[in-house]
């Protein structure tokens, strides 16, 4: 048979959660063309690239369902920090911040995107991404904060006028028509935090009309987590669309151990017939734009004592350091350090890391059957980013599967592949099956390991040996080949 690539003697974990099997897998063009047991030898031409898996695991390429890589696809099209983890597809536009819609030349206000748009809509953005030849596939959400900033400005605390609401509705509709998978919010952030639930419902309805989903960084992830889950479920029920709860957590020490109460609400909604899914990152720290987490006039002292600086253009010497460490050196409080950074020129461009999550809550999250893996990595490579940017997927495989045995390897792979593709509408991906797209990862489950740490975060993992994107080898024995075969995908197409 004709094949471009055959991986022999693989332990195939097919992505569905089914037990592993031994098989030889053939790829021709961008598709998987054969998955056969080792006895039934595949005869291929001499020109076929044959790789001996030698008992390593061959799985569908991982899908990072929670990224902020909208700008990174253009700034770093090699996407080394994702490819090296075995990721072949990403969902962009999370937490209400997206590359679309855009006004030409206006930098998206969150600092999460970080590129100057030359487009206005998803078709325009797609053509720019395609031209950059990214290493990985991507699927877009359209973000509420972005469209609200565009139509009302960043600082408006009021409700939108009917005209403004119509303009935002049109942005959701256009994005859906152009292939987005749904609508995202970041209701903890400005300006989304000033929206009433009804505004979100009206916009979610537009995504629902075209079969899309609602993905949310909820209004509260700490003291009022349970109310926020209620709101997310209410939005899904009223607008009649599936809900994805992003980076599910119970933040702040006094709230640790409450993740089960939140999951119980999700389970009750599912039992009622709603379609609710979630994602989590495997770390006890979060990360994001520091200005969004603090009120300059009333600094939260507990939070200030638990933050570390990732990117800090105002005080680059603070990068990689805890605010408390800097404070004790200077004989002041962590709150004073945070205040000085926030009020300095470029202080609003600070990214911080917050140690706010309980280890046991992560494990409880990972056991929930509807829980996917998403990194929430912020691709600012200039500072000292949260290690999740480089380490999320191997960390789940190494720490939570191999060492802690929280979930089985097959189940972990399912949460990184088929569950994710089914939710975000990546068709014919997420399974090792004949006829499916050849997005594949070959790894050694005994040695796979995240090596990125808070002190040394920009480290690619080990034990991930081969990554195939749309049939082409993108990573070969740890080396990036630069083939650039990623595609911007269209929802359910
Ligand atoms: Zn978020």
XYZ file of C-alpha atoms and ligand atoms in Angstrom:
494
model
C 0.000 0.000 0.000
C 1.011 3.595 -0.487
C 1.926 5.422 2.680
C 4.104 8.385 3.575
C 4.727 7.227 7.128
C 4.344 4.008 9.071
C 4.788 3.789 12.835
C 5.436 0.147 13.731
C 5.197 -1.655 17.082
C 3.250 1.108 18.758
C 1.134 0.836 21.863
C -1.882 2.706 20.549
C -3.999 4.688 22.985
C -6.718 5.741 20.598
C -8.127 8.741 22.494
C -11.561 7.291 23.251
C -10.571 6.042 26.697
C -10.436 2.438 25.446
C -7.645 0.159 26.668
C -4.329 0.326 24.821
C -3.662 -2.068 21.936
C -0.575 -2.941 19.924
C -0.672 -1.799 16.320
C 1.150 -0.527 13.274
C -0.251 2.782 12.032
C 0.037 4.092 8.481
C -0.336 7.689 7.336
C -0.854 8.817 3.767
C -1.241 12.490 2.961
C -2.925 14.136 5.936
C -4.914 11.078 7.048
C -4.432 7.872 9.004
C -4.971 5.123 6.437
C -4.418 1.946 8.451
C -4.369 0.760 12.060
C -3.531 -2.953 12.059
C -2.429 -5.468 14.686
C 1.292 -6.303 14.619
C 0.718 -9.768 13.038
C -0.986 -8.362 9.955
C 2.116 -6.799 8.513
C 1.667 -3.632 6.461
C 3.537 -3.889 3.187
C 4.620 -0.460 2.057
C 6.862 1.012 -0.638
C 10.563 1.435 0.025
C 10.079 5.194 -0.053
C 7.837 5.111 3.033
C 9.292 6.640 6.171
C 9.167 3.834 8.755
C 9.511 4.537 12.470
C 9.866 1.826 15.088
C 7.869 2.878 18.141
C 9.461 0.057 20.135
C 6.535 -0.133 22.482
C 6.144 3.561 23.089
C 2.631 5.061 23.145
C 1.118 6.474 19.964
C -1.842 8.721 20.738
C -3.862 11.409 18.962
C -2.114 14.781 19.121
C -3.116 16.649 22.256
C -5.572 19.531 22.105
C -4.913 22.518 24.340
C -8.474 23.716 24.889
C -7.535 26.784 26.876
C -4.952 29.036 25.296
C -4.183 32.697 24.768
C -2.175 31.950 21.643
C -4.102 34.213 19.236
C -1.067 36.484 18.892
C 1.517 33.735 19.368
C 0.370 31.993 16.180
C 1.746 35.068 14.402
C 4.655 36.030 16.683
C 5.898 32.455 17.204
C 4.388 30.385 14.355
C 6.780 27.536 15.211
C 4.760 27.220 18.459
C 7.638 25.216 19.939
C 6.312 25.498 23.490
C 3.106 23.688 22.477
C 4.447 21.262 19.894
C 7.090 19.961 22.315
C 4.269 18.958 24.694
C 2.611 16.880 21.980
C -0.062 19.468 21.215
C -1.287 19.528 17.632
C -4.354 21.774 18.062
C -5.290 24.757 20.231
C -8.446 26.622 21.105
C -7.789 30.379 21.080
C -9.873 33.375 22.161
C -10.432 32.288 25.757
C -11.471 34.328 28.816
C -13.290 36.852 26.639
C -10.061 38.039 24.963
C -9.672 37.241 21.279
C -7.939 38.445 18.151
C -11.372 39.112 16.694
C -13.248 41.347 16.224
C -10.591 44.006 15.766
C -10.216 47.561 14.641
C -7.229 47.814 12.323
C -4.108 48.963 14.117
C -5.614 48.961 17.595
C -3.830 46.644 19.988
C -6.251 44.444 21.875
C -6.422 45.963 25.367
C -5.825 42.911 27.534
C -2.172 42.519 26.640
C -2.942 38.844 26.137
C -2.917 39.039 22.367
C -0.029 41.441 21.866
C -0.105 41.942 18.114
C -1.388 44.827 16.053
C -4.270 43.532 13.978
C -4.295 44.011 10.226
C -7.692 42.301 10.101
C -11.173 43.010 11.416
C -12.863 39.614 11.418
C -12.116 35.887 11.556
C -11.746 35.497 7.789
C -9.130 38.241 7.812
C -7.327 36.812 10.833
C -7.389 33.325 9.296
C -5.687 34.506 6.126
C -2.903 36.142 8.176
C -2.474 33.005 10.312
C -2.436 30.739 7.266
C 0.255 32.906 5.686
C 2.377 32.538 8.848
C 2.303 28.723 8.440
C 1.881 27.832 12.107
C 3.055 24.471 13.407
C -0.279 23.590 15.019
C -3.987 23.703 14.225
C -6.260 26.225 15.867
C -9.946 26.793 16.583
C -11.298 30.213 17.539
C -13.672 31.510 20.163
C -14.886 35.105 19.862
C -14.337 37.069 23.053
C -16.775 39.241 24.977
C -14.192 41.560 26.558
C -12.694 42.263 23.168
C -15.995 43.113 21.494
C -17.215 45.159 24.487
C -13.999 47.196 24.457
C -14.458 47.769 20.747
C -18.088 48.888 20.981
C -18.305 50.589 24.418
C -14.681 51.256 25.266
C -12.661 49.631 27.990
C -13.852 51.785 30.869
C -17.636 51.828 30.487
C -19.369 50.305 33.480
C -22.864 50.794 32.072
C -25.076 48.439 30.115
C -24.772 48.619 26.330
C -27.330 50.650 24.419
C -29.571 48.636 22.073
C -27.367 49.777 19.177
C -24.182 48.659 20.950
C -25.736 45.334 21.908
C -26.755 44.781 18.289
C -23.213 45.538 17.176
C -21.859 42.957 19.635
C -24.481 40.446 18.499
C -23.317 40.972 14.937
C -19.701 40.278 15.965
C -20.706 36.925 17.463
C -22.806 36.047 14.428
C -20.062 36.982 11.969
C -17.450 34.975 13.875
C -19.738 31.936 13.977
C -20.478 32.245 10.259
C -16.741 32.397 9.618
C -16.006 29.220 11.555
C -15.648 30.091 15.257
C -16.728 27.422 17.719
C -18.448 29.764 20.142
C -18.434 32.751 22.425
C -16.156 33.262 25.426
C -16.378 35.485 28.485
C -13.963 36.601 31.177
C -16.423 38.029 33.688
C -13.758 38.560 36.330
C -11.957 40.994 34.039
C -12.600 44.514 32.869
C -14.771 45.295 30.959
C -16.710 42.016 31.122
C -17.210 42.325 34.879
C -19.524 45.283 34.283
C -21.930 43.286 32.135
C -25.190 41.969 33.515
C -26.067 38.318 33.019
C -28.727 39.288 30.459
C -26.136 40.893 28.194
C -24.162 37.660 28.178
C -27.306 35.623 27.501
C -28.205 37.815 24.518
C -24.763 37.283 22.991
C -24.681 33.574 23.822
C -27.970 33.205 21.943
C -26.195 34.287 18.757
C -23.628 31.524 19.195
C -26.420 29.067 20.019
C -28.243 29.920 16.795
C -25.316 28.462 14.846
C -24.734 25.514 17.176
C -21.859 27.122 19.063
C -20.769 26.843 22.677
C -20.339 29.201 25.627
C -16.879 29.094 27.264
C -16.459 31.085 30.436
C -13.865 32.344 32.836
C -16.538 32.800 35.453
C -17.368 35.963 37.378
C -15.780 34.596 40.538
C -13.450 31.677 41.280
C -13.069 32.261 45.009
C -15.529 33.289 47.725
C -18.458 33.401 45.295
C -17.503 30.435 43.114
C -20.814 28.645 43.600
C -22.874 31.680 42.578
C -20.655 32.013 39.520
C -21.260 28.380 38.542
C -24.988 29.002 38.928
C -24.691 31.981 36.595
C -22.745 30.000 33.979
C -25.314 27.201 34.038
C -28.182 29.707 33.927
C -26.658 31.320 30.837
C -26.329 27.937 29.119
C -29.845 26.883 30.058
C -31.463 30.165 28.990
C -29.515 30.668 25.770
C -29.732 26.925 25.069
C -26.131 26.044 24.361
C -23.360 23.898 25.852
C -21.206 25.412 28.592
C -17.449 25.041 29.021
C -16.224 26.147 32.456
C -12.649 27.313 31.968
C -9.744 26.539 34.333
C -12.047 25.301 37.095
C -10.643 26.149 40.519
C -11.529 27.221 44.040
C -9.159 30.113 44.617
C -7.823 31.405 47.911
C -6.858 29.323 50.912
C -10.147 29.831 52.746
C -11.958 28.301 49.745
C -9.790 25.208 49.335
C -11.633 21.911 49.390
C -14.809 23.394 47.917
C -14.247 22.212 44.350
C -16.557 19.236 45.024
C -19.459 21.591 45.771
C -18.915 23.283 42.451
C -18.632 19.964 40.584
C -21.877 18.831 42.271
C -23.643 21.787 40.653
C -22.210 20.770 37.295
C -23.353 17.177 37.843
C -26.863 18.340 38.764
C -27.062 20.362 35.541
C -25.842 17.382 33.514
C -28.406 15.123 35.209
C -31.032 17.629 34.130
C -29.940 17.192 30.506
C -27.584 20.131 30.121
C -24.292 19.800 28.304
C -21.584 21.119 30.651
C -17.865 20.389 30.394
C -14.787 21.867 32.044
C -11.028 22.220 31.831
C -8.188 22.452 34.319
C -4.440 23.108 34.358
C -2.225 20.923 36.551
C -0.658 23.613 38.753
C -1.470 25.270 42.064
C -0.821 28.749 40.662
C -2.792 30.847 38.204
C -1.449 33.676 36.059
C -2.702 36.725 34.243
C -2.571 40.522 33.870
C -1.853 41.854 37.378
C -3.857 45.050 36.933
C -6.976 42.915 36.542
C -6.624 41.276 39.964
C -5.998 44.296 42.168
C -7.835 47.475 43.041
C -5.006 50.030 43.192
C -6.813 51.914 45.980
C -7.400 48.808 48.070
C -4.695 46.173 47.504
C -5.727 42.658 48.596
C -2.935 41.868 51.090
C -3.437 38.093 51.063
C -3.238 37.957 47.271
C -0.229 40.298 47.222
C 1.626 37.910 49.534
C 1.031 35.042 47.115
C 2.101 36.561 43.833
C 5.228 36.290 41.790
C 6.156 38.510 38.862
C 6.189 36.861 35.429
C 6.526 39.812 33.052
C 7.222 43.216 34.602
C 8.322 45.906 32.130
C 8.299 48.556 34.879
C 10.753 46.604 37.072
C 12.345 43.834 34.964
C 14.513 42.899 37.976
C 11.320 41.691 39.702
C 10.646 39.022 37.054
C 10.778 35.539 38.531
C 10.521 36.855 42.113
C 7.780 36.739 44.760
C 6.415 40.107 45.878
C 7.013 39.051 49.513
C 10.699 38.382 48.812
C 11.155 41.826 47.274
C 9.179 43.368 50.155
C 11.277 41.834 52.920
C 14.463 42.915 51.169
C 13.175 46.487 51.021
C 11.578 46.454 54.483
C 8.037 47.013 53.211
C 4.836 45.050 52.643
C 3.990 42.934 49.604
C 0.999 45.234 49.086
C 3.350 48.206 48.819
C 5.403 46.410 46.161
C 2.269 45.565 44.177
C 1.041 49.149 44.487
C 4.350 50.560 43.237
C 4.381 48.239 40.232
C 0.765 48.935 39.304
C 1.175 52.706 39.473
C 4.481 52.812 37.575
C 4.633 53.591 33.843
C 3.886 50.341 31.947
C 2.709 48.859 35.274
C -0.519 47.848 33.574
C 1.480 45.475 31.372
C 2.609 43.343 34.304
C 1.797 39.626 34.222
C 1.811 37.859 37.559
C 1.593 34.319 38.910
C -0.737 33.751 41.872
C -0.356 30.783 44.232
C -4.018 30.341 45.066
C -5.022 26.709 44.337
C -5.124 23.559 46.464
C -3.350 20.426 45.232
C -6.225 18.159 46.346
C -8.678 20.276 44.344
C -6.626 19.678 41.188
C -6.834 15.923 41.705
C -10.572 16.059 42.336
C -10.958 18.121 39.169
C -8.933 15.624 37.133
C -11.156 12.734 38.220
C -14.337 14.384 36.956
C -15.405 12.602 33.733
C -16.124 15.856 31.852
C -12.779 17.495 32.718
C -10.383 18.336 29.868
C -6.822 19.599 30.055
C -6.089 23.190 29.051
C -2.876 25.058 29.784
C -4.077 28.682 30.095
C -0.456 29.473 29.223
C 0.317 33.098 28.428
C 2.859 33.122 25.610
C 5.038 36.026 26.723
C 8.496 34.530 26.287
C 10.348 37.678 27.327
C 9.738 37.327 31.049
C 9.541 34.343 33.392
C 6.135 32.887 32.419
C 4.109 30.372 34.393
C 5.603 26.925 33.660
C 2.216 25.708 32.407
C 3.082 27.317 29.067
C 5.736 24.630 28.467
C 4.726 21.858 30.852
C 0.977 21.271 31.138
C 0.467 18.083 29.113
C 3.612 16.187 30.141
C 2.949 17.233 33.750
C -0.445 15.525 33.711
C 1.130 12.382 32.239
C 4.117 12.353 34.585
C 2.799 13.685 37.864
C -0.914 12.896 37.928
C -0.890 9.644 35.916
C 2.486 7.994 36.594
C 3.390 9.271 40.051
C 0.093 10.044 41.763
C -2.071 7.591 39.764
C -5.017 9.959 39.946
C -6.332 8.792 36.566
C -5.367 6.049 34.115
C -3.209 6.907 31.134
C -6.024 6.049 28.689
C -8.355 8.384 30.562
C -5.799 11.183 30.647
C -5.321 10.889 26.883
C -9.099 10.969 26.356
C -9.266 14.279 28.265
C -6.546 15.690 25.994
C -8.036 14.432 22.708
C -11.488 13.028 21.865
C -13.358 14.791 24.679
C -11.777 18.077 23.607
C -12.355 17.617 19.868
C -15.990 16.663 20.395
C -16.635 19.724 22.562
C -14.851 22.277 20.366
C -15.957 20.841 17.024
C -12.637 19.570 15.648
C -13.994 17.018 13.175
C -12.125 13.774 12.445
C -9.474 14.588 15.045
C -8.728 13.343 18.548
C -8.795 9.604 17.720
C -6.312 7.174 16.212
C -8.677 5.705 13.657
C -8.539 4.883 9.962
C -9.749 7.896 7.997
C -9.026 10.384 10.774
C -6.593 13.273 10.395
C -3.026 12.253 11.131
C -2.410 14.421 14.204
C -0.298 12.123 16.353
C 2.096 12.074 19.276
C 4.572 9.329 20.190
C 5.772 9.358 23.804
C 7.326 7.141 26.424
C 4.951 6.916 29.397
C 7.803 5.778 31.658
C 9.995 8.821 31.019
C 7.727 11.643 29.831
C 8.359 14.579 32.135
C 7.712 18.290 32.354
C 10.950 20.089 33.121
C 9.591 23.647 33.224
C 9.590 25.071 36.758
C 8.665 28.427 38.261
C 12.384 29.240 38.505
C 13.216 27.938 35.034
C 9.948 27.977 33.098
C 11.004 28.007 29.454
C 12.056 24.363 29.276
C 10.681 21.868 26.785
C 9.659 18.508 28.277
C 11.406 15.184 27.733
C 9.951 11.854 26.632
C 7.851 13.223 23.769
C 9.620 11.884 20.719
C 7.504 12.452 17.629
C 4.678 14.820 16.761
C 2.775 14.639 13.480
C 0.497 17.484 12.351
C -1.785 16.818 9.383
C 0.448 13.954 8.300
C 3.757 15.839 8.447
C 6.447 15.307 11.070
C 6.648 18.512 13.088
C 8.807 17.230 15.956
C 11.321 14.429 15.500
C 13.313 13.183 18.504
C 12.960 16.510 20.214
C 13.907 18.509 17.109
C 11.449 20.960 15.565
C 11.312 20.373 11.814
C 9.597 23.657 10.968
C 7.181 22.137 8.467
C 4.360 24.516 9.462
C 1.425 22.277 8.526
C -1.061 23.592 11.100
C -4.432 24.819 9.871
C -7.023 27.210 11.240
C -9.999 24.932 11.580
C -13.688 25.660 11.129
C -16.194 24.540 13.739
C -17.741 21.160 12.986
C -16.473 21.279 9.416
Zn -9.174 32.871 32.290
